[in-house]
Amino acid sequence: MTNCVCEVHGLTKFYGNFKAVDSVSFCVREGEIFGFLGPNGAGKTTTVRMLTGLTRISGGTARIFGYDVVRDGRKVKGLIGLVPDTSNLYSELTCWDNLIFHGEMHGVPRRLRAERAEELLELFDLRRFRNVKFRNLSKGLKRRLTIAAALMHGPKLLFLDEPTLGLDVLSRRRVWGLIRKLNREGLTIFLTTHNIYEAFELCDRIAVINKGRIVAIGTPAELRSRFSATRVIEVSFSPSRGPLRELAVMDGVMGLEGSGGRVKLIVQDSLAALEALTNYARRHGLSVESISLRGADAEEVFLNIIGGGSG
Amino acid sequence: MRSLLMHAYYIAKKDLKEYYMKPGTISWGLLFPVVFTAAFLIKRGVYSAWVAPGLLALSVFFSSTSMTGSSIVFERRFGSFERLLLFPMRLIAVALGKSLGGTLFGLISSVISMTVIYLMTGATPTHPGLLAATVILTAVQASAFGALLAFLVRDPSNIMTTFNLVRLPMIFLSGIIVPVTQLPLVLKPVAYALPLTYSAELMRYAYLGQSGMPPALSATVIVLQAVAFLLLTDYIIRKSIP
């Protein structure tokens, strides 16, 4: 694990009696985009806050570029950048002043500060908004400037917490493009998201977190292949469907959704499931109006991982 | 140490850019003290000469606390305060920077108030150097007090109400309008516990060459209170990290 730029062992966070993060361990490798994927409230942001010094650690250790995040907090802060889940730069300052302030606070020399701010305005296509106050920017522009501000001091590891939350499709694509570009230029990125497509689209490796625990970790391909045998059967019954609990207990059924006469089953053994479905229809005097069988998509893989706790 | 002061300076510079035009800062930090000062000085005479230094102390106190309070409250409300905790610096730079911004704003206000005092009473200080030092000390002490108060308020939307609950009684209890020696016995301990009392007394000495308490004592208390307020603010910021 020599190329681990962020090494976390047994990281734990308690809020009172509630365990928000439960013995999380992982390694972020140099140069990769590491995804931290999980539903709302899974512990993603708390983990990032612990790593960046915004929240105290209850247990475990975390080292960034070899520095302990608690003991060597100031050194760590000089090496990382954080883009929080809300774009919270200073509303009455212009884009330029916001960037310069971040450069000043990180000790970037005066001449380099201006150069760096110019470069970032160019890179993020914000040059024409240079003298516009932050509060007057659109949501997408605010997001871009918040990312730019986190890069003013040239961090080696960038934490992006839900970078595209609340953005429209165009702005989201644009931010994705920027993340890829920054990564191609050598920046290691730690990205938290609840968006499965974003994680699968951008990340080299993904850790899936649910209820404070990491339930799976691997490349997008590895996570998919772990569930490659998973199939989805969608079936419509007439006149209506029978009791769902009978379907839920069938062998190999991993997930189940029912709505009206329609049922979606996530299964491991599709042949056995089809046979059981036929018996179920006969038993309840139902006819099958339509039926389809397909592989699980990314979202279904994700739901299986967090639901089944595999990994 | 240099790095600490530079960080504090950058925070103060940013705060001045961002908050000096906020309505709360302008109304309670500049307009109120100036109008209040003018209202008390409109009738010339011995009393106006006596009350003027206290009104100057009051102006500096209101301006500095308003500026510091606004900057902290807005940032806490919009989540940008946490950004300061991400910079590689000693955390006390935050308390220092926030207080420095209020101090600079208080100095601006003091120039306006001194001009009003001069125009309305013709009063000039007996000890100009001491007056300048007192204005600076008062601004530092008041800013630190404002920072502390701003962090103690749980609901940032009520900040000016809370500030005024604390500040307005000080006008009557700090020896600005009525000398502390003439206050009822029961209120005297309260007066001596208030930070504005010592600033008013020291300013009075700087203007008139006499005051109700020794100038060295007033100066010492102001400095000690400023340091205590800063350290307490720093402690509260640290404690606020969940």
Coordinates of C-alpha atoms in Angstrom, one line a residue:
Chain A
M1 CA 0.0 0.0 0.0
T2 CA 3.0 2.3 -0.7
N3 CA 1.0 4.6 -3.0
C4 CA -1.8 5.2 -0.5
V5 CA -2.2 9.0 -0.2
C6 CA -5.1 8.6 2.3
E7 CA -5.0 5.6 4.6
V8 CA -7.8 5.1 7.0
H9 CA -8.1 2.4 9.6
G10 CA -11.1 1.8 11.8
L11 CA -12.4 5.3 11.5
T12 CA -15.3 5.8 13.8
K13 CA -17.6 8.7 14.8
F14 CA -20.1 8.8 17.6
Y15 CA -22.7 11.6 18.0
G16 CA -23.8 10.8 21.5
N17 CA -24.8 7.2 21.4
F18 CA -25.4 7.2 17.7
K19 CA -22.6 5.6 15.6
A20 CA -22.5 7.7 12.4
V21 CA -19.3 6.0 11.1
D22 CA -18.5 2.5 12.1
S23 CA -14.8 1.3 11.8
V24 CA -14.3 2.4 8.3
S25 CA -11.0 1.4 6.6
F26 CA -9.8 2.1 3.1
C27 CA -6.9 3.4 1.0
V28 CA -7.0 6.1 -1.6
R29 CA -4.3 5.5 -4.2
E30 CA -2.3 8.3 -5.7
G31 CA -3.7 9.6 -9.0
E32 CA -7.1 7.9 -8.8
I33 CA -10.6 9.1 -8.4
F34 CA -11.9 7.3 -5.4
G35 CA -15.6 7.2 -5.0
F36 CA -17.4 7.1 -1.7
L37 CA -20.9 6.0 -2.6
G38 CA -23.9 5.7 -0.3
P39 CA -27.4 6.8 0.4
N40 CA -28.2 10.0 2.3
G41 CA -27.2 9.6 5.9
A42 CA -24.8 6.8 5.2
G43 CA -21.8 8.5 6.8
K44 CA -20.1 9.9 3.7
T45 CA -19.9 13.6 4.7
T46 CA -19.0 12.7 8.3
T47 CA -16.1 10.7 7.0
V48 CA -14.9 13.5 4.8
R49 CA -15.3 16.0 7.7
M50 CA -13.2 13.8 9.9
L51 CA -10.5 13.5 7.3
T52 CA -10.4 17.3 6.7
G53 CA -10.5 18.3 10.4
L54 CA -14.0 19.7 10.5
T55 CA -15.2 17.0 12.8
R56 CA -13.4 15.2 15.7
I57 CA -12.6 11.6 15.3
S58 CA -14.1 9.2 17.9
G59 CA -11.9 6.2 17.0
G60 CA -9.4 4.8 14.5
T61 CA -6.7 6.6 12.6
A62 CA -6.4 8.5 9.3
R63 CA -3.2 9.5 7.6
I64 CA -2.9 11.7 4.5
F65 CA 0.4 11.7 2.7
G66 CA 1.8 10.1 5.8
Y67 CA 0.6 12.8 8.2
D68 CA -1.9 12.0 10.9
V69 CA -5.0 14.1 10.3
V70 CA -5.4 14.9 14.0
R71 CA -1.8 15.4 15.2
D72 CA -0.5 17.0 12.0
G73 CA -3.8 18.8 11.1
R74 CA -2.2 22.0 9.8
K75 CA 0.2 20.1 7.5
V76 CA -2.6 18.0 6.1
K77 CA -4.8 21.1 5.5
G78 CA -2.0 22.5 3.3
L79 CA -2.0 19.4 1.1
I80 CA -5.7 18.9 0.6
G81 CA -8.6 20.9 -0.8
L82 CA -12.2 20.4 0.2
V83 CA -15.3 21.3 -1.8
P84 CA -18.2 20.9 0.6
D85 CA -21.7 19.7 -0.4
T86 CA -22.9 23.3 -0.4
S87 CA -21.2 26.1 -2.4
N88 CA -20.4 28.3 0.6
L89 CA -17.9 30.9 -0.6
Y90 CA -18.2 34.5 0.6
S91 CA -21.4 36.0 -0.9
E92 CA -20.4 39.6 -1.0
L93 CA -16.9 39.0 -2.5
T94 CA -16.3 38.8 -6.2
C95 CA -15.1 35.6 -7.9
W96 CA -11.6 37.2 -8.0
D97 CA -11.6 38.3 -4.4
N98 CA -12.8 34.8 -3.3
L99 CA -9.9 33.2 -5.1
I100 CA -7.3 35.6 -3.8
F101 CA -8.6 35.2 -0.3
H102 CA -8.1 31.5 -0.5
G103 CA -4.6 32.0 -1.9
E104 CA -3.8 34.4 0.9
M105 CA -5.0 32.1 3.6
H106 CA -3.0 29.2 2.2
G107 CA 0.2 31.3 2.1
V108 CA 0.5 31.4 -1.7
P109 CA 3.0 34.2 -2.6
R110 CA 1.3 37.4 -3.9
R111 CA 2.5 37.1 -7.5
L112 CA 1.6 33.4 -7.8
R113 CA -1.8 34.1 -6.2
A114 CA -2.8 36.4 -9.1
E115 CA -1.3 33.9 -11.7
R116 CA -3.1 31.0 -10.2
A117 CA -6.4 32.9 -9.9
E118 CA -6.2 33.8 -13.6
E119 CA -5.4 30.2 -14.6
L120 CA -8.4 28.9 -12.6
L121 CA -10.8 31.5 -13.9
E122 CA -9.7 30.4 -17.4
L123 CA -9.8 26.6 -16.6
F124 CA -13.3 26.9 -15.1
D125 CA -14.5 29.3 -17.8
L126 CA -15.3 32.0 -15.3
R127 CA -13.1 34.8 -16.7
R128 CA -16.1 37.0 -17.6
F129 CA -17.5 36.6 -14.1
R130 CA -14.3 37.8 -12.5
N131 CA -15.8 40.9 -10.9
V132 CA -19.3 39.4 -10.2
K133 CA -20.2 38.9 -6.6
F134 CA -20.5 35.2 -5.6
R135 CA -24.2 35.7 -4.5
N136 CA -25.1 36.8 -8.1
L137 CA -23.8 33.6 -9.7
S138 CA -26.0 30.8 -10.9
K139 CA -25.9 27.5 -9.0
G140 CA -23.6 25.9 -11.6
L141 CA -21.2 28.8 -11.6
K142 CA -21.1 28.9 -7.8
R143 CA -20.2 25.2 -7.8
R144 CA -17.4 25.8 -10.3
L145 CA -16.0 28.7 -8.4
T146 CA -16.1 26.7 -5.1
I147 CA -14.1 23.9 -6.8
A148 CA -11.7 26.5 -8.2
A149 CA -11.2 28.1 -4.7
A150 CA -10.3 24.7 -3.3
L151 CA -7.5 24.5 -5.9
M152 CA -5.9 27.9 -5.3
H153 CA -3.0 26.4 -3.3
G154 CA -2.4 23.5 -5.6
P155 CA -3.6 20.7 -3.3
K156 CA -2.4 17.1 -4.0
L157 CA -5.7 15.5 -2.8
L158 CA -9.1 17.1 -3.5
F159 CA -12.2 16.1 -1.5
L160 CA -15.4 16.7 -3.5
D161 CA -18.5 16.2 -1.4
E162 CA -21.5 15.7 -3.7
P163 CA -20.0 18.0 -6.3
T164 CA -23.1 17.9 -8.6
L165 CA -25.8 18.0 -6.1
G166 CA -28.7 20.1 -7.3
L167 CA -27.1 20.9 -10.7
D168 CA -28.9 20.6 -14.0
V169 CA -27.7 18.0 -16.6
L170 CA -25.5 20.5 -18.5
S171 CA -23.8 21.9 -15.4
R172 CA -23.4 18.3 -14.1
R173 CA -21.7 17.2 -17.3
R174 CA -19.5 20.2 -17.2
V175 CA -18.4 19.5 -13.6
W176 CA -17.7 15.9 -14.5
G177 CA -15.5 17.1 -17.4
L178 CA -13.6 19.3 -15.0
I179 CA -13.1 16.5 -12.5
R180 CA -11.7 14.2 -15.2
K181 CA -9.4 17.0 -16.5
L182 CA -8.1 17.7 -13.0
N183 CA -7.5 14.0 -12.5
R184 CA -5.7 13.6 -15.8
E185 CA -3.4 16.4 -14.7
G186 CA -2.4 14.3 -11.7
L187 CA -4.7 15.4 -8.9
T188 CA -6.0 12.6 -6.7
I189 CA -9.7 13.0 -6.0
F190 CA -11.9 11.7 -3.2
L191 CA -15.5 12.0 -4.4
T192 CA -18.5 11.4 -2.3
T193 CA -21.8 10.9 -4.0
H194 CA -25.2 9.3 -3.6
N195 CA -25.5 9.2 -7.4
I196 CA -24.6 5.7 -8.6
Y197 CA -24.2 6.8 -12.2
E198 CA -21.8 9.6 -11.2
A199 CA -19.7 7.1 -9.2
F200 CA -19.7 4.5 -12.0
E201 CA -19.0 7.2 -14.6
L202 CA -16.1 9.0 -12.9
C203 CA -14.4 6.7 -10.4
D204 CA -11.5 4.3 -10.7
R205 CA -12.5 2.6 -7.5
I206 CA -15.6 2.9 -5.4
A207 CA -16.3 2.2 -1.7
V208 CA -20.0 1.7 -1.0
I209 CA -21.0 2.9 2.5
N210 CA -24.3 2.2 4.2
K211 CA -25.3 2.9 7.8
G212 CA -21.8 4.0 8.6
R213 CA -20.1 0.8 7.3
I214 CA -18.3 0.0 4.1
V215 CA -20.2 -2.8 2.5
A216 CA -18.3 -3.2 -0.7
I217 CA -15.2 -1.8 -2.3
G218 CA -13.7 -2.2 -5.8
T219 CA -13.6 -0.9 -9.4
P220 CA -16.9 -0.3 -11.1
A221 CA -16.3 -3.4 -13.2
E222 CA -15.6 -5.5 -10.1
L223 CA -18.8 -4.3 -8.4
R224 CA -20.8 -5.0 -11.5
S225 CA -19.3 -8.5 -12.0
R226 CA -19.9 -9.3 -8.3
F227 CA -23.6 -9.1 -9.3
S228 CA -23.2 -10.2 -13.0
A229 CA -25.5 -13.2 -12.3
T230 CA -28.1 -10.9 -11.0
R231 CA -31.2 -10.6 -13.2
V232 CA -34.3 -8.6 -13.1
I233 CA -37.7 -10.1 -14.0
E234 CA -40.5 -7.7 -14.6
V235 CA -43.9 -9.2 -14.8
S236 CA -47.5 -7.9 -15.2
F237 CA -50.3 -10.1 -13.9
S238 CA -54.0 -10.0 -14.7
P239 CA -56.4 -9.2 -13.2
S240 CA -54.1 -8.2 -10.4
R241 CA -51.1 -9.6 -8.5
G242 CA -51.4 -12.0 -5.5
P243 CA -49.6 -11.5 -2.1
L244 CA -46.1 -10.2 -2.4
R245 CA -44.8 -12.1 0.6
E246 CA -45.1 -15.4 -1.2
L247 CA -42.8 -14.0 -3.9
A248 CA -40.3 -12.6 -1.4
V249 CA -39.6 -15.9 0.1
M250 CA -38.9 -17.7 -3.2
D251 CA -35.4 -19.1 -3.6
G252 CA -32.8 -16.6 -5.0
V253 CA -35.1 -13.5 -4.8
M254 CA -32.8 -10.6 -3.6
G255 CA -35.2 -7.8 -4.0
L256 CA -38.8 -7.1 -4.8
E257 CA -41.0 -4.2 -5.8
G258 CA -44.8 -4.4 -6.4
S259 CA -47.1 -1.8 -7.9
G260 CA -50.6 -2.5 -9.1
G261 CA -50.5 -5.7 -11.1
R262 CA -46.8 -5.3 -11.8
V263 CA -44.0 -6.9 -10.0
K264 CA -40.2 -6.4 -10.3
L265 CA -38.0 -9.2 -8.9
I266 CA -34.2 -9.1 -8.5
V267 CA -33.1 -12.7 -8.7
Q268 CA -29.9 -14.8 -8.8
D269 CA -31.3 -18.0 -10.4
S270 CA -33.6 -16.7 -13.2
L271 CA -34.8 -20.2 -14.3
A272 CA -35.9 -21.2 -10.8
A273 CA -37.5 -17.8 -10.4
L274 CA -39.5 -18.2 -13.6
E275 CA -40.7 -21.6 -12.6
A276 CA -41.8 -20.3 -9.2
L277 CA -43.5 -17.4 -10.8
T278 CA -45.5 -19.8 -13.1
N279 CA -46.6 -21.8 -10.1
Y280 CA -47.5 -18.6 -8.2
A281 CA -49.7 -17.4 -11.1
R282 CA -51.5 -20.8 -11.4
R283 CA -52.0 -21.0 -7.6
H284 CA -53.8 -17.6 -7.6
G285 CA -55.6 -18.0 -10.9
L286 CA -53.6 -15.2 -12.6
S287 CA -52.6 -14.8 -16.2
V288 CA -49.3 -13.2 -17.2
E289 CA -49.9 -10.1 -19.4
S290 CA -46.2 -9.4 -20.0
I291 CA -42.8 -10.6 -18.8
S292 CA -39.3 -9.5 -19.3
L293 CA -35.9 -10.7 -18.2
R294 CA -32.7 -8.5 -18.2
G295 CA -29.5 -7.9 -16.4
A296 CA -29.4 -5.6 -13.4
D297 CA -28.5 -1.9 -14.1
A298 CA -26.1 0.1 -12.0
E299 CA -28.8 1.4 -9.6
E300 CA -30.1 -2.1 -9.0
V301 CA -26.5 -3.3 -8.3
F302 CA -26.1 -0.5 -5.8
L303 CA -29.4 -1.3 -4.1
N304 CA -28.4 -4.9 -3.9
I305 CA -25.1 -4.0 -2.4
I306 CA -26.5 -1.7 0.3
G307 CA -29.5 -3.9 0.9
G308 CA -27.7 -7.3 1.0
G309 CA -24.6 -6.0 2.7
S310 CA -22.3 -8.1 0.4
G311 CA -18.7 -7.5 0.3
Chain B
M1 CA 3.7 34.6 15.0
R2 CA 4.0 36.5 11.7
S3 CA 1.9 33.8 10.0
L4 CA -0.7 34.1 12.7
L5 CA -0.9 37.9 12.3
M6 CA -1.0 37.6 8.5
H7 CA -3.9 35.2 8.7
A8 CA -5.7 37.5 11.1
Y9 CA -5.1 40.4 8.8
Y10 CA -6.4 38.5 5.7
I11 CA -9.6 37.5 7.6
A12 CA -10.1 41.1 8.8
K13 CA -9.6 42.5 5.2
K14 CA -12.0 40.0 3.8
D15 CA -14.6 40.8 6.6
L16 CA -14.3 44.6 5.9
K17 CA -14.9 44.0 2.2
E18 CA -17.8 41.8 2.8
Y19 CA -19.7 43.2 5.8
Y20 CA -19.1 46.9 6.2
M21 CA -22.1 47.7 4.0
K22 CA -24.5 45.3 5.6
P23 CA -27.6 47.2 7.0
G24 CA -27.1 45.9 10.6
T25 CA -23.5 47.1 10.5
I26 CA -24.4 50.5 9.1
S27 CA -27.4 51.2 11.3
W28 CA -26.1 49.9 14.6
G29 CA -22.4 50.5 13.9
L30 CA -22.4 54.0 12.4
L31 CA -25.8 55.7 12.3
F32 CA -26.9 54.9 15.9
P33 CA -23.7 56.0 17.6
V34 CA -23.5 59.2 15.6
V35 CA -27.1 60.2 16.1
F36 CA -26.9 59.3 19.8
T37 CA -23.8 61.4 20.2
A38 CA -25.3 64.3 18.4
A39 CA -28.6 64.1 20.4
F40 CA -26.7 64.4 23.7
L41 CA -24.4 67.2 22.6
I42 CA -27.0 69.4 21.0
K43 CA -27.3 71.4 24.2
R44 CA -23.8 72.9 24.8
G45 CA -22.4 73.4 28.3
V46 CA -20.4 71.7 31.1
Y47 CA -22.4 68.5 30.8
S48 CA -21.8 68.1 27.1
A49 CA -18.0 68.4 27.7
W50 CA -18.3 65.7 30.4
V51 CA -20.5 63.4 28.4
A52 CA -18.7 63.6 25.1
P53 CA -15.8 61.2 25.9
G54 CA -18.2 58.6 27.1
L55 CA -20.2 59.0 23.9
L56 CA -17.0 58.4 21.9
A57 CA -16.4 55.2 23.8
L58 CA -20.0 54.2 23.1
S59 CA -19.6 54.8 19.4
V60 CA -16.5 52.7 19.2
F61 CA -18.1 50.0 21.2
F62 CA -21.2 49.8 19.1
S63 CA -19.3 50.0 15.8
S64 CA -16.8 47.3 16.7
T65 CA -19.3 44.9 18.2
S66 CA -21.8 45.3 15.3
M67 CA -19.1 44.6 12.7
T68 CA -17.7 41.6 14.5
G69 CA -21.2 40.3 15.2
S70 CA -22.4 40.7 11.6
S71 CA -19.4 38.9 10.2
I72 CA -19.7 35.9 12.5
V73 CA -23.4 35.6 12.3
F74 CA -23.7 35.8 8.5
E75 CA -20.9 33.2 8.1
R76 CA -22.4 30.9 10.7
R77 CA -25.9 31.2 9.0
F78 CA -24.6 30.5 5.5
G79 CA -22.1 27.9 6.4
S80 CA -19.0 29.8 5.2
F81 CA -17.6 30.1 8.7
E82 CA -16.4 26.5 8.5
R83 CA -14.2 27.4 5.5
L84 CA -11.9 29.3 8.0
L85 CA -11.3 26.0 9.8
L86 CA -10.0 24.4 6.6
F87 CA -7.0 26.8 6.3
P88 CA -3.6 25.6 7.6
M89 CA -3.3 28.0 10.5
R90 CA -3.6 28.2 14.3
L91 CA -7.3 28.4 15.2
I92 CA -6.8 31.5 17.3
A93 CA -6.2 33.4 14.1
V94 CA -10.0 33.2 13.5
A95 CA -10.8 35.0 16.8
L96 CA -8.0 37.5 16.1
G97 CA -9.0 38.1 12.5
K98 CA -12.7 38.5 13.3
S99 CA -11.8 41.0 16.1
L100 CA -9.3 42.9 14.0
G101 CA -12.1 43.5 11.4
G102 CA -14.3 45.0 14.1
T103 CA -11.4 47.0 15.5
L104 CA -10.7 48.6 12.1
F105 CA -14.4 49.4 11.7
G106 CA -14.5 50.9 15.2
L107 CA -11.6 53.1 14.3
I108 CA -13.4 54.4 11.3
S109 CA -16.4 55.1 13.5
S110 CA -14.3 56.9 16.1
V111 CA -13.0 59.4 13.5
I112 CA -16.7 60.2 12.6
S113 CA -17.7 60.6 16.2
M114 CA -14.6 62.7 17.2
T115 CA -15.5 65.0 14.3
V116 CA -19.1 65.3 15.5
I117 CA -17.9 66.0 19.0
Y118 CA -15.4 68.6 17.8
L119 CA -18.0 70.3 15.6
M120 CA -20.7 70.3 18.4
T121 CA -18.6 71.1 21.5
G122 CA -15.3 72.3 20.2
A123 CA -13.7 69.8 22.7
T124 CA -10.1 68.7 22.0
P125 CA -8.3 66.1 24.1
T126 CA -5.9 67.0 26.9
H127 CA -3.9 63.9 26.1
P128 CA -4.2 63.2 22.4
G129 CA -1.8 60.3 22.4
L130 CA -3.7 58.6 25.2
L131 CA -6.9 59.2 23.4
A132 CA -5.6 57.5 20.3
A133 CA -4.4 54.6 22.4
T134 CA -7.7 54.4 24.3
V135 CA -9.7 54.4 21.0
I136 CA -7.6 51.5 19.7
L137 CA -7.8 49.6 23.0
T138 CA -11.6 50.1 23.2
A139 CA -12.0 48.9 19.6
V140 CA -10.0 45.7 20.3
Q141 CA -11.8 45.0 23.6
A142 CA -15.2 45.7 22.1
S143 CA -14.5 43.5 19.0
A144 CA -13.4 40.7 21.1
F145 CA -16.5 41.1 23.3
G146 CA -18.7 41.1 20.1
A147 CA -17.0 38.0 18.8
L148 CA -17.6 36.2 22.1
L149 CA -21.2 37.2 22.2
A150 CA -21.8 36.2 18.5
F151 CA -20.5 32.7 19.3
L152 CA -22.7 32.4 22.4
V153 CA -25.9 33.3 20.5
R154 CA -27.6 30.1 19.5
D155 CA -29.9 31.5 16.9
P156 CA -28.0 33.8 14.6
S157 CA -31.1 35.4 13.2
N158 CA -31.6 37.1 16.6
I159 CA -28.1 38.5 16.8
M160 CA -28.9 42.3 16.8
T161 CA -31.7 41.8 19.4
T162 CA -29.4 39.8 21.6
F163 CA -26.6 42.3 21.1
N164 CA -28.8 45.2 22.0
L165 CA -30.2 43.4 25.1
V166 CA -26.6 43.4 26.3
R167 CA -25.4 46.8 24.8
L168 CA -28.3 49.1 25.5
P169 CA -28.3 48.8 29.3
M170 CA -24.6 49.6 29.1
I171 CA -25.4 53.1 28.0
F172 CA -27.0 53.8 31.3
L173 CA -24.8 51.7 33.5
S174 CA -21.3 52.3 32.2
G175 CA -20.8 55.9 33.5
I176 CA -21.5 57.4 30.1
I177 CA -24.6 59.5 30.9
V178 CA -24.5 59.4 34.7
P179 CA -21.1 59.0 36.6
V180 CA -20.7 55.6 38.1
T181 CA -20.2 57.2 41.6
Q182 CA -23.8 58.6 41.3
L183 CA -25.4 55.2 40.5
P184 CA -27.4 53.5 43.2
L185 CA -25.3 51.2 45.4
V186 CA -26.9 48.1 44.0
L187 CA -25.9 49.0 40.4
K188 CA -22.3 49.9 41.1
P189 CA -20.9 46.3 41.0
V190 CA -22.8 45.8 37.7
A191 CA -21.2 49.0 36.3
Y192 CA -17.7 47.8 37.3
A193 CA -18.3 44.5 35.6
L194 CA -19.1 46.1 32.3
P195 CA -16.3 46.6 29.7
L196 CA -17.6 49.9 28.5
T197 CA -17.2 51.5 32.0
Y198 CA -13.4 51.4 31.8
S199 CA -13.3 52.7 28.2
A200 CA -15.6 55.7 29.1
E201 CA -13.4 56.5 32.1
L202 CA -10.2 56.4 30.2
M203 CA -11.5 58.5 27.3
R204 CA -12.8 61.0 29.9
Y205 CA -9.3 61.2 31.3
A206 CA -7.8 61.6 27.8
Y207 CA -10.2 64.5 27.0
L208 CA -10.6 66.2 30.4
G209 CA -7.4 65.2 32.3
Q210 CA -9.6 63.7 35.1
S211 CA -11.8 60.8 35.6
G212 CA -13.6 58.7 38.2
M213 CA -10.9 56.0 38.3
P214 CA -7.1 55.9 37.8
P215 CA -6.3 55.8 34.1
A216 CA -3.7 53.0 34.7
L217 CA -6.4 50.8 36.3
S218 CA -8.8 51.5 33.4
A219 CA -6.2 50.7 30.8
T220 CA -5.2 47.5 32.6
V221 CA -8.7 46.3 32.9
I222 CA -9.4 47.0 29.2
V223 CA -6.3 45.0 28.1
L224 CA -7.1 42.1 30.4
Q225 CA -10.7 42.0 29.3
A226 CA -9.7 42.1 25.6
V227 CA -7.3 39.2 26.1
A228 CA -9.9 37.2 28.1
F229 CA -12.6 37.8 25.5
L230 CA -10.2 36.6 22.7
L231 CA -9.1 33.5 24.6
L232 CA -12.7 32.6 25.4
T233 CA -13.8 33.1 21.8
D234 CA -11.0 30.8 20.7
Y235 CA -12.1 28.2 23.3
I236 CA -15.7 28.4 22.1
I237 CA -14.6 28.0 18.4
R238 CA -12.6 24.9 19.4
K239 CA -15.5 23.5 21.4
S240 CA -17.9 24.1 18.5
I241 CA -16.1 21.5 16.3
P242 CA -18.4 18.5 16.6

